[in-house]
Amino acid sequence: MFPTVRASARPPLAPLMILLACLLLAGLLTLISWRNYQHEEKLRQRLLQQQGLTLIRTFEAGARTGMMMRWREDSLQTLVAETVRDTDVAYIVIVDPQGSIRAAAGSWRKGMSLPLARALRAKSPLTRMTSDSKGEPVYEVFRRFRSRGGRPRPEMGMMGMMGMMPPGERKKHEHDEVGVQAIFVGLYTGEFRQARLDSLRQNL
């Protein structure tokens, strides 16, 4: 009689090696795609933050320049309203330490919770994700609003008399003149969300 030949229960090594190689390759591609996505996301947030800071610095410069000229009480509100006409700007709100709105325009929610204490306390700009009055996602940049500062020059009229005050009284008066405020700039993120979706599709 011929000896019976037993079939090996162990599967061939070649298919297992191919499967392991595919899994390893898929893992590497997933890791690389995720890192690229995270890097692009940081760049998008950095661009939004820079855009917000540029607007804030523009407001500060405009306010300082206006105060040296014929600056009316509603001039800051006019400047805010004109800037919000840009389709990328959701809203701009300027608040004093007591929480009173000094100037505001755009699609901001009345009574929305503003992190005023954080804005006045922080030494660097802060950001957060929130929404406007229509529920659209908004990237918000906020910090202290430095509209005034520095020692007034003699040619600035009555303010020039500060130079004749005693040092202690002048320092106290200068502190009162600074008028610490906070500014909140909301930016729409529609283009960046579309770029995020395009990046995800490309990675897939």
XYZ file of N, CA, C and O in Angstrom:
816
model
N 0.843 -1.204 0.000
C 0.000 0.000 0.000
C 0.870 1.243 0.000
O 1.951 1.253 0.584
N 0.329 2.218 -0.691
C 1.084 3.477 -0.742
C 0.852 4.271 0.547
O -0.271 4.323 1.066
N 1.889 4.927 1.056
C 1.709 5.731 2.285
C 0.815 6.947 2.003
O 0.901 7.562 0.950
N -0.033 7.260 2.980
C -0.919 8.423 2.816
C -0.116 9.696 2.994
O 0.721 9.819 3.892
N -0.428 10.641 2.134
C 0.257 11.941 2.197
C -0.655 12.926 2.909
O -1.791 13.165 2.474
N -0.205 13.471 4.037
C -0.990 14.442 4.799
C -0.782 15.864 4.256
O 0.343 16.280 4.023
N -1.913 16.521 4.052
C -1.827 17.930 3.615
C -1.392 18.793 4.796
O -1.874 18.620 5.919
N -0.496 19.668 4.529
C 0.001 20.556 5.594
C -1.088 21.528 6.021
O -1.765 22.142 5.195
N -1.279 21.662 7.342
C -2.276 22.594 7.878
C -1.771 24.032 7.896
O -2.534 24.960 8.110
N -0.509 24.210 7.734
C 0.080 25.552 7.759
C -0.096 26.208 6.400
O 0.250 25.629 5.373
N -0.615 27.439 6.340
C -0.782 28.130 5.062
C 0.573 28.520 4.496
O 1.563 28.631 5.223
N 0.629 28.709 3.205
C 1.900 29.122 2.593
C 2.367 30.455 3.163
O 1.562 31.307 3.555
N 3.672 30.666 3.193
C 4.219 31.892 3.754
C 4.045 33.099 2.831
O 3.932 34.221 3.297
N 4.014 32.871 1.524
C 3.951 34.001 0.589
C 2.713 34.867 0.792
O 2.819 36.102 0.890
N 1.498 34.297 0.872
C 0.317 35.159 1.089
C 0.377 35.922 2.408
O -0.041 37.079 2.478
N 0.898 35.278 3.466
C 1.016 35.975 4.744
C 1.975 37.152 4.655
O 1.710 38.234 5.195
N 3.085 36.970 3.968
C 4.049 38.057 3.832
C 3.460 39.209 3.015
O 3.676 40.387 3.317
N 2.683 38.853 1.975
C 2.043 39.907 1.171
C 1.033 40.674 2.016
O 0.951 41.906 1.969
N 0.240 39.946 2.835
C -0.749 40.591 3.689
C -0.088 41.509 4.711
O -0.519 42.646 4.929
N 0.992 41.011 5.333
C 1.711 41.844 6.313
C 2.315 43.073 5.664
O 2.302 44.173 6.225
N 2.856 42.901 4.442
C 3.432 44.047 3.734
C 2.365 45.086 3.407
O 2.587 46.300 3.531
N 1.168 44.616 3.000
C 0.070 45.539 2.692
C -0.364 46.301 3.941
O -0.623 47.513 3.901
N -0.462 45.560 5.067
C -0.850 46.224 6.315
C 0.189 47.259 6.747
O -0.149 48.349 7.199
N 1.447 46.894 6.625
C 2.514 47.820 6.981
C 2.492 49.046 6.087
O 2.626 50.188 6.559
N 2.311 48.836 4.792
C 2.262 49.956 3.858
C 1.058 50.852 4.137
O 1.155 52.088 4.111
N -0.092 50.241 4.429
C -1.285 51.023 4.747
C -1.073 51.849 6.009
O -1.484 53.007 6.096
N -0.421 51.259 7.020
C -0.140 52.000 8.243
C 0.780 53.179 8.009
O 0.569 54.273 8.544
N 1.838 52.963 7.198
C 2.767 54.052 6.906
C 2.078 55.177 6.135
O 2.281 56.368 6.423
N 1.253 54.803 5.143
C 0.545 55.820 4.368
C -0.428 56.605 5.251
O -0.568 57.824 5.108
N -1.106 55.908 6.156
C -2.028 56.583 7.070
C -1.286 57.555 7.972
O -1.736 58.693 8.200
N -0.144 57.140 8.502
C 0.642 57.996 9.381
C 1.142 59.234 8.642
O 1.052 60.360 9.145
N 1.658 59.039 7.423
C 2.164 60.168 6.649
C 1.033 61.137 6.297
O 1.179 62.366 6.400
N -0.114 60.589 5.886
C -1.259 61.441 5.533
C -1.747 62.231 6.741
O -2.087 63.412 6.638
N -1.782 61.587 7.901
C -2.239 62.270 9.110
C -1.286 63.400 9.503
O -1.728 64.483 9.899
N 0.002 63.152 9.396
C 0.968 64.209 9.720
C 0.852 65.382 8.754
O 0.917 66.552 9.153
N 0.671 65.078 7.463
C 0.491 66.152 6.482
C -0.769 66.953 6.777
O -0.787 68.185 6.665
N -1.830 66.257 7.145
C -3.090 66.942 7.456
C -2.924 67.848 8.675
O -3.407 68.989 8.684
N -2.259 67.340 9.717
C -2.039 68.153 10.909
C -1.192 69.389 10.592
O -1.458 70.491 11.104
N -0.185 69.214 9.748
C 0.669 70.339 9.366
C -0.127 71.387 8.593
O -0.003 72.599 8.856
N -0.963 70.947 7.652
C -1.785 71.876 6.889
C -2.795 72.585 7.790
O -3.079 73.773 7.611
N -3.332 71.856 8.757
C -4.298 72.459 9.672
C -3.638 73.550 10.516
O -4.235 74.614 10.742
N -2.419 73.328 10.970
C -1.702 74.349 11.731
C -1.422 75.574 10.866
O -1.521 76.712 11.338
N -1.074 75.351 9.600
C -0.842 76.475 8.697
C -2.121 77.279 8.492
O -2.093 78.513 8.467
N -3.253 76.596 8.346
C -4.522 77.300 8.159
C -4.869 78.139 9.380
O -5.292 79.298 9.261
N -4.685 77.581 10.574
C -4.967 78.332 11.787
C -4.016 79.509 11.952
O -4.422 80.589 12.406
N -2.762 79.318 11.557
C -1.794 80.407 11.651
C -2.170 81.548 10.711
O -2.041 82.730 11.058
N -2.636 81.209 9.517
C -3.060 82.240 8.571
C -4.262 83.016 9.104
O -4.315 84.246 8.995
N -5.215 82.309 9.693
C -6.371 82.992 10.271
C -5.952 83.889 11.433
O -6.448 85.014 11.566
N -5.052 83.409 12.264
C -4.592 84.217 13.385
C -3.868 85.466 12.900
O -4.084 86.566 13.425
N -3.020 85.331 11.891
C -2.317 86.482 11.355
C -3.278 87.479 10.728
O -3.100 88.695 10.843
N -4.308 86.976 10.059
C -5.302 87.865 9.475
C -6.022 88.660 10.559
O -6.242 89.868 10.423
N -6.386 87.979 11.653
C -7.026 88.676 12.755
C -6.121 89.694 13.414
O -6.537 90.818 13.726
N -4.857 89.338 13.630
C -3.911 90.270 14.249
C -3.661 91.478 13.363
O -3.491 92.601 13.850
N -3.632 91.267 12.055
C -3.440 92.398 11.137
C -4.597 93.384 11.261
O -4.388 94.608 11.287
N -5.814 92.871 11.349
C -6.967 93.750 11.525
C -6.898 94.498 12.853
O -7.184 95.701 12.913
N -6.493 93.806 13.907
C -6.405 94.454 15.219
C -5.361 95.563 15.201
O -5.603 96.675 15.697
N -4.204 95.291 14.621
C -3.163 96.324 14.557
C -3.616 97.499 13.696
O -3.277 98.656 13.990
N -4.365 97.225 12.644
C -4.884 98.304 11.809
C -5.827 99.188 12.607
O -5.795 100.420 12.500
N -6.671 98.569 13.428
C -7.578 99.340 14.261
C -6.816 100.180 15.281
O -7.158 101.347 15.519
N -5.807 99.596 15.893
C -5.020 100.344 16.875
C -4.338 101.545 16.232
O -4.351 102.649 16.779
N -3.750 101.333 15.061
C -3.085 102.435 14.365
C -4.093 103.499 13.941
O -3.836 104.706 14.061
N -5.252 103.064 13.437
C -6.277 104.022 13.034
C -6.807 104.818 14.198
O -7.067 106.024 14.082
N -6.975 104.160 15.351
C -7.468 104.861 16.529
C -6.448 105.879 17.026
O -6.802 107.003 17.386
N -5.166 105.495 17.049
C -4.137 106.446 17.488
C -4.062 107.641 16.557
O -3.949 108.786 16.993
N -4.103 107.371 15.245
C -4.046 108.465 14.285
C -5.263 109.365 14.400
O -5.162 110.596 14.346
N -6.439 108.760 14.582
C -7.660 109.546 14.678
C -7.695 110.426 15.906
O -8.219 111.541 15.868
N -7.123 109.953 17.016
C -7.139 110.746 18.238
C -6.240 111.964 18.137
O -6.384 112.912 18.898
N -5.288 111.941 17.235
C -4.438 113.107 17.016
C -5.117 114.120 16.093
O -4.639 115.242 15.953
N -6.196 113.692 15.443
C -6.892 114.562 14.507
C -8.290 114.830 15.061
O -8.487 114.905 16.263
N -9.250 114.963 14.198
C -10.622 115.240 14.626
C -11.364 113.928 14.821
O -12.137 113.487 13.987
N -11.124 113.303 15.950
C -11.704 112.001 16.265
C -13.019 112.203 17.001
O -13.063 112.685 18.114
N -14.118 111.817 16.375
C -15.428 111.940 17.000
C -15.736 110.685 17.806
O -15.056 109.680 17.709
N -16.819 110.764 18.566
C -17.196 109.642 19.414
C -17.592 108.419 18.588
O -17.378 107.285 18.993
N -18.172 108.676 17.409
C -18.635 107.568 16.580
C -17.613 107.153 15.526
O -17.922 106.328 14.662
N -16.410 107.710 15.575
C -15.416 107.387 14.554
C -14.976 105.928 14.644
O -14.774 105.264 13.622
N -14.822 105.415 15.865
C -14.406 104.024 16.031
C -15.484 103.083 15.500
O -15.180 102.082 14.846
N -16.745 103.413 15.771
C -17.837 102.596 15.260
C -17.872 102.606 13.737
O -18.108 101.574 13.100
N -17.591 103.770 13.141
C -17.557 103.856 11.681
C -16.432 103.001 11.108
O -16.615 102.300 10.104
N -15.280 103.037 11.758
C -14.144 102.236 11.307
C -14.460 100.745 11.392
O -14.132 99.973 10.486
N -15.125 100.343 12.473
C -15.509 98.940 12.636
C -16.495 98.519 11.558
O -16.356 97.468 10.925
N -17.515 99.352 11.320
C -18.544 99.010 10.337
C -17.969 98.904 8.933
O -18.363 98.025 8.152
N -17.023 99.769 8.587
C -16.427 99.723 7.252
C -15.582 98.465 7.070
O -15.565 97.869 5.992
N -14.900 98.061 8.120
C -14.031 96.884 8.006
C -14.843 95.604 7.881
O -14.453 94.681 7.164
N -15.978 95.532 8.555
C -16.797 94.324 8.533
C -17.424 94.098 7.165
O -17.927 93.006 6.889
N -17.380 95.079 6.287
C -17.904 94.885 4.932
C -17.128 93.819 4.169
O -17.626 93.269 3.192
N -15.920 93.533 4.600
C -15.154 92.447 3.995
C -15.876 91.132 4.262
O -16.258 90.830 5.391
N -16.064 90.350 3.228
C -16.847 89.116 3.363
C -16.181 88.087 4.278
O -16.847 87.186 4.779
N -14.877 88.186 4.502
C -14.183 87.224 5.356
C -14.327 87.555 6.834
O -14.033 86.713 7.689
N -14.743 88.775 7.152
C -14.860 89.209 8.544
C -16.291 88.995 9.017
O -17.234 89.566 8.459
N -16.457 88.171 10.048
C -17.797 87.902 10.581
C -18.274 89.043 11.476
O -19.400 89.520 11.339
N -17.420 89.481 12.374
C -17.797 90.569 13.280
C -16.549 91.143 13.935
O -15.477 90.518 13.950
N -16.705 92.329 14.475
C -15.678 92.981 15.293
C -16.388 93.620 16.476
O -17.355 94.368 16.295
N -15.929 93.324 17.679
C -16.529 93.855 18.897
C -15.421 94.416 19.782
O -14.421 93.737 20.024
N -15.603 95.635 20.254
C -14.659 96.270 21.175
C -15.404 96.517 22.484
O -16.466 97.142 22.498
N -14.840 96.015 23.585
C -15.509 96.021 24.886
C -14.604 96.675 25.920
O -13.380 96.481 25.904
N -15.201 97.451 26.835
C -14.419 98.033 27.921
C -14.384 97.059 29.095
O -15.087 96.033 29.091
N -13.574 97.332 30.120
C -13.440 96.380 31.232
C -14.747 96.091 31.966
O -14.877 95.055 32.612
N -15.711 96.998 31.894
C -16.990 96.786 32.552
C -17.952 95.933 31.721
O -19.061 95.625 32.155
N -17.519 95.549 30.506
C -18.357 94.729 29.660
C -19.261 95.507 28.731
O -20.095 94.914 28.032
N -19.124 96.832 28.699
C -19.943 97.655 27.812
C -19.367 97.630 26.401
O -18.153 97.726 26.213
N -20.226 97.519 25.403
C -19.804 97.494 24.010
C -19.488 98.918 23.572
O -20.355 99.796 23.559
N -18.246 99.172 23.209
C -17.841 100.490 22.724
C -18.043 100.626 21.227
O -18.336 101.703 20.720
N -17.859 99.550 20.499
C -18.081 99.544 19.050
C -18.282 98.097 18.628
O -17.613 97.198 19.124
N -19.210 97.884 17.712
C -19.485 96.522 17.248
C -20.182 96.575 15.903
O -20.942 97.498 15.619
N -19.895 95.592 15.073
C -20.531 95.487 13.764
C -20.368 94.064 13.273
O -19.463 93.344 13.697
N -21.245 93.663 12.372
C -21.163 92.337 11.804
C -22.202 91.401 12.388
O -23.131 91.807 13.096
N -22.023 90.131 12.119
C -22.999 89.110 12.499
C -22.622 88.477 13.828
O -22.427 87.269 13.933
N -22.508 89.291 14.851
C -22.191 88.761 16.170
C -23.487 88.598 16.959
O -24.453 89.312 16.778
N -23.490 87.625 17.853
C -24.692 87.306 18.607
C -24.837 88.240 19.799
O -23.934 88.361 20.616
N -25.966 88.915 19.877
C -26.233 89.787 21.020
C -26.241 88.949 22.295
O -26.901 87.926 22.385
N -25.490 89.405 23.270
C -25.419 88.680 24.535
C -24.495 87.481 24.504
O -24.519 86.671 25.434
N -23.689 87.347 23.439
C -22.774 86.211 23.365
C -21.724 86.306 24.465
O -21.330 87.398 24.885
N -21.287 85.170 24.946
C -20.309 85.120 26.028
C -18.923 85.427 25.479
O -18.374 84.677 24.675
N -18.376 86.553 25.888
C -17.038 86.962 25.462
C -16.050 86.741 26.605
O -16.316 87.170 27.733
N -14.934 86.089 26.357
C -13.928 85.874 27.411
C -13.158 87.159 27.699
O -11.968 87.285 27.415
N -13.878 88.147 28.273
C -13.300 89.471 28.490
C -12.126 89.429 29.462
O -11.089 90.050 29.224
N -12.296 88.702 30.566
C -11.225 88.642 31.569
C -9.945 88.053 30.971
O -8.846 88.539 31.227
N -10.076 86.996 30.168
C -8.900 86.394 29.537
C -8.239 87.359 28.578
O -7.007 87.452 28.509
N -9.045 88.090 27.826
C -8.501 89.033 26.847
C -7.729 90.151 27.527
O -6.660 90.566 27.048
N -8.230 90.658 28.645
C -7.565 91.756 29.340
C -6.336 91.285 30.105
O -5.396 92.050 30.316
N -6.345 90.014 30.512
C -5.246 89.496 31.333
C -4.095 88.945 30.494
O -2.932 89.005 30.914
N -4.405 88.421 29.320
C -3.383 87.752 28.506
C -2.400 88.762 27.924
O -2.763 89.874 27.552
N -1.143 88.338 27.829
C -0.103 89.180 27.245
C 0.076 88.945 25.751
O 0.750 89.720 25.083
N -0.493 87.872 25.247
C -0.406 87.555 23.817
C -1.808 87.275 23.293
O -2.721 86.963 24.056
N -2.009 87.360 21.986
C -3.338 87.131 21.416
C -3.832 85.715 21.694
O -3.070 84.757 21.733
N -5.145 85.588 21.866
C -5.784 84.307 22.100
C -6.765 84.017 20.966
O -7.211 84.930 20.264
N -7.084 82.754 20.790
C -8.007 82.356 19.732
C -8.984 81.321 20.275
O -8.718 80.652 21.284
N -10.102 81.184 19.580
C -11.075 80.147 19.909
C -12.016 79.968 18.718
O -12.126 80.846 17.858
N -12.685 78.826 18.677
C -13.709 78.568 17.674
C -15.073 78.839 18.288
O -15.372 78.382 19.390
N -15.897 79.618 17.599
C -17.228 79.945 18.073
C -18.149 80.029 16.860
O -17.844 79.470 15.809
N -19.262 80.716 16.973
C -20.203 80.835 15.866
C -20.820 82.224 15.876
O -20.832 82.918 16.904
N -21.333 82.641 14.716
C -21.971 83.951 14.611
C -23.465 83.828 14.904
O -23.948 82.788 15.356
N -24.214 84.888 14.624
C -25.644 84.897 14.920
C -26.428 83.915 14.063
O -27.546 83.534 14.414
N -25.855 83.486 12.933
C -26.532 82.542 12.047
C -26.079 81.106 12.266
O -26.496 80.208 11.534
N -25.191 80.910 13.230
C -24.703 79.567 13.499
C -23.521 79.153 12.653
O -23.089 77.995 12.728
N -22.999 80.073 11.849
C -21.842 79.743 11.020
C -20.586 79.680 11.883
O -20.391 80.515 12.779
N -19.703 78.699 11.649
C -18.466 78.615 12.437
C -17.564 79.822 12.200
O -17.430 80.304 11.079
N -16.977 80.291 13.274
C -16.146 81.497 13.235
C -14.866 81.236 14.022
O -14.904 80.649 15.110
N -13.758 81.680 13.466
C -12.463 81.630 14.156
C -12.239 83.015 14.760
O -12.144 84.015 14.041
N -12.155 83.074 16.078
C -12.088 84.363 16.774
C -10.677 84.625 17.313
O -10.069 83.763 17.939
N -10.192 85.827 17.061
C -8.910 86.291 17.595
C -9.208 87.463 18.527
O -9.923 88.393 18.138
N -8.687 87.423 19.740
C -8.985 88.503 20.687
C -7.780 88.790 21.568
O -6.951 87.916 21.827
N -7.712 90.031 22.013
C -6.654 90.462 22.920
C -7.003 91.858 23.430
O -8.060 92.412 23.121
N -6.099 92.461 24.205
C -6.296 93.841 24.663
C -6.215 94.788 23.475
O -5.445 94.581 22.541
N -7.020 95.839 23.535
C -7.069 96.829 22.462
C -6.299 98.060 22.916
O -6.746 98.815 23.777
N -5.124 98.246 22.323
C -4.247 99.354 22.713
C -4.464 100.527 21.760
O -3.710 100.738 20.820
N -5.502 101.279 22.025
C -5.816 102.400 21.139
C -5.027 103.646 21.476
O -4.855 104.526 20.646
N -4.568 103.738 22.726
C -3.805 104.906 23.140
C -2.602 104.469 23.940
O -2.571 103.391 24.499
N -1.651 105.359 24.026
C -0.450 105.038 24.796
C 0.657 106.019 24.508
O 0.621 106.756 23.532
N 1.653 106.011 25.369
C 2.764 106.923 25.169
C 2.473 108.295 25.749
O 1.346 108.647 26.080
N 3.487 109.115 25.869
C 3.354 110.445 26.450
C 2.886 111.426 25.386
O 3.471 111.505 24.305
N 1.837 112.197 25.642
C 1.355 113.151 24.656
C 2.385 114.235 24.383
O 3.171 114.611 25.243
N 2.373 114.742 23.166
C 3.281 115.804 22.780
C 2.669 117.149 23.117
O 1.443 117.301 23.156
N 3.479 118.213 23.321
C 2.945 119.527 23.687
C 1.986 120.072 22.656
O 1.065 120.806 22.995
N 2.163 119.734 21.364
C 1.302 120.309 20.340
C -0.070 119.675 20.316
O -0.897 120.012 19.466
N -0.371 118.770 21.231
C -1.658 118.103 21.236
C -2.671 118.827 22.110
O -3.595 118.224 22.648
N -2.508 120.128 22.328
C -3.503 120.923 23.026
C -3.450 120.693 24.516
O -2.399 120.711 25.143
N -4.656 120.490 25.112
C -4.766 120.353 26.556
C -3.990 119.158 27.077
O -3.476 119.193 28.195
N -3.876 118.126 26.272
C -3.142 116.945 26.732
C -1.665 117.257 26.915
O -0.966 116.573 27.646
N -1.184 118.289 26.246
C 0.212 118.665 26.395
C 0.522 119.202 27.773
O 1.682 119.251 28.184
N -0.519 119.596 28.508
C -0.313 120.109 29.857
C 0.105 119.004 30.815
O 0.538 119.289 31.930
N -0.041 117.765 30.383
C 0.387 116.654 31.239
C 1.870 116.745 31.545
O 2.331 116.289 32.588
N 2.644 117.311 30.595
C 4.077 117.434 30.808
C 4.421 118.351 31.960
O 5.536 118.313 32.480
N 3.489 119.227 32.373
C 3.735 120.172 33.454
C 3.297 119.603 34.808
O 3.492 120.245 35.826
N 2.687 118.426 34.815
C 2.231 117.826 36.066
C 3.389 117.179 36.807
O 4.394 116.814 36.209
N 3.261 117.009 38.127
C 4.261 116.237 38.876
C 4.312 114.814 38.343
O 3.320 114.302 37.831
N 5.476 114.151 38.476
C 5.625 112.801 37.910
C 4.548 111.820 38.384
O 3.996 111.068 37.591
N 4.242 111.814 39.696
C 3.244 110.881 40.195
C 1.871 111.137 39.618
O 1.154 110.220 39.199
N 1.471 112.423 39.581
C 0.158 112.774 39.045
C 0.093 112.520 37.555
O -0.932 112.075 37.040
N 1.220 112.785 36.832
C 1.234 112.555 35.392
C 1.107 111.066 35.083
O 0.388 110.662 34.172
N 1.800 110.228 35.862
C 1.724 108.785 35.644
C 0.318 108.282 35.866
O -0.198 107.446 35.099
N -0.346 108.788 36.917
C -1.714 108.368 37.185
C -2.647 108.805 36.076
O -3.525 108.056 35.627
N -2.448 110.034 35.570
C -3.298 110.556 34.504
C -3.076 109.786 33.208
O -4.033 109.491 32.485
N -1.809 109.448 32.926
C -1.529 108.677 31.718
C -2.198 107.317 31.792
O -2.733 106.813 30.804
N -2.199 106.704 32.985
C -2.835 105.389 33.125
C -4.333 105.481 32.867
O -4.930 104.615 32.238
N -4.940 106.581 33.321
C -6.370 106.759 33.087
C -6.666 106.997 31.616
O -7.706 106.604 31.118
N -5.740 107.672 30.932
C -5.973 107.989 29.528
C -5.887 106.766 28.637
O -6.473 106.733 27.569
N -5.105 105.765 29.077
C -4.911 104.611 28.217
C -6.238 103.909 27.937
O -6.518 103.519 26.818
N -7.134 103.784 28.938
C -8.441 103.192 28.724
C -8.349 101.783 28.170
O -8.587 101.553 27.000
N -8.002 100.832 29.028
C -7.828 99.460 28.582
C -9.153 98.917 28.046
O -10.196 99.060 28.678
N -9.106 98.299 26.888
C -10.270 97.678 26.273
C -9.855 96.346 25.675
O -8.676 96.006 25.661
N -10.812 95.595 25.192
C -10.549 94.316 24.531
C -11.241 94.313 23.176
O -12.326 94.884 23.025
N -10.605 93.693 22.206
C -11.162 93.612 20.866
C -11.298 92.151 20.464
O -10.403 91.336 20.728
N -12.414 91.827 19.849
C -12.711 90.467 19.392
C -12.999 90.522 17.895
O -13.914 91.230 17.465
N -12.213 89.797 17.117
C -12.359 89.761 15.667
C -12.740 88.349 15.245
O -11.997 87.400 15.500
N -13.914 88.212 14.639
C -14.377 86.915 14.160
C -14.170 86.791 12.660
O -14.514 87.704 11.903
N -13.606 85.680 12.238
C -13.308 85.446 10.820
C -14.024 84.184 10.352
O -14.001 83.162 11.041
N -14.636 84.278 9.175
C -15.277 83.095 8.602
C -14.222 82.113 8.113
O -13.142 82.507 7.664
N -14.554 80.842 8.179
C -13.590 79.792 7.856
C -14.049 78.932 6.677
O -13.591 77.802 6.530
N -14.956 79.468 5.839
C -15.494 78.680 4.734
C -14.424 78.182 3.777
O -14.384 76.997 3.423
N -13.524 79.065 3.350
C -12.471 78.664 2.426
C -11.528 77.649 3.052
O -11.074 76.708 2.380
N -11.248 77.810 4.337
C -10.341 76.879 4.999
C -11.006 75.523 5.212
O -10.351 74.485 5.142
N -12.316 75.505 5.474
C -13.013 74.224 5.596
C -13.042 73.498 4.265
O -12.902 72.268 4.215
N -13.225 74.245 3.163
C -13.199 73.613 1.851
C -11.816 73.057 1.549
O -11.683 71.959 0.994
N -10.780 73.803 1.932
C -9.411 73.315 1.739
C -9.164 72.063 2.580
O -8.467 71.137 2.149
N -9.761 72.007 3.775
C -9.616 70.826 4.614
C -10.273 69.613 3.966
O -9.705 68.513 3.959
N -11.458 69.801 3.409
C -12.145 68.692 2.742
C -11.373 68.221 1.513
O -11.254 67.014 1.262
N -10.850 69.174 0.748
C -10.050 68.800 -0.424
C -8.819 68.004 -0.015
O -8.429 67.036 -0.693
N -8.193 68.398 1.083
C -7.013 67.685 1.564
C -7.369 66.262 1.999
O -6.641 65.308 1.711
N -8.523 66.117 2.678
C -8.949 64.780 3.104
C -9.251 63.894 1.898
O -8.882 62.715 1.875
N -9.911 64.455 0.887
C -10.202 63.669 -0.307
C -8.910 63.228 -1.004
O -8.792 62.096 -1.462
N -7.978 64.149 -1.071
C -6.703 63.818 -1.723
C -5.980 62.710 -0.962
O -5.418 61.789 -1.567
N -5.996 62.780 0.356
C -5.334 61.740 1.147
C -6.019 60.383 0.984
O -5.356 59.351 0.888
N -7.362 60.425 0.948
C -8.083 59.164 0.755
C -7.782 58.568 -0.606
O -7.642 57.349 -0.757
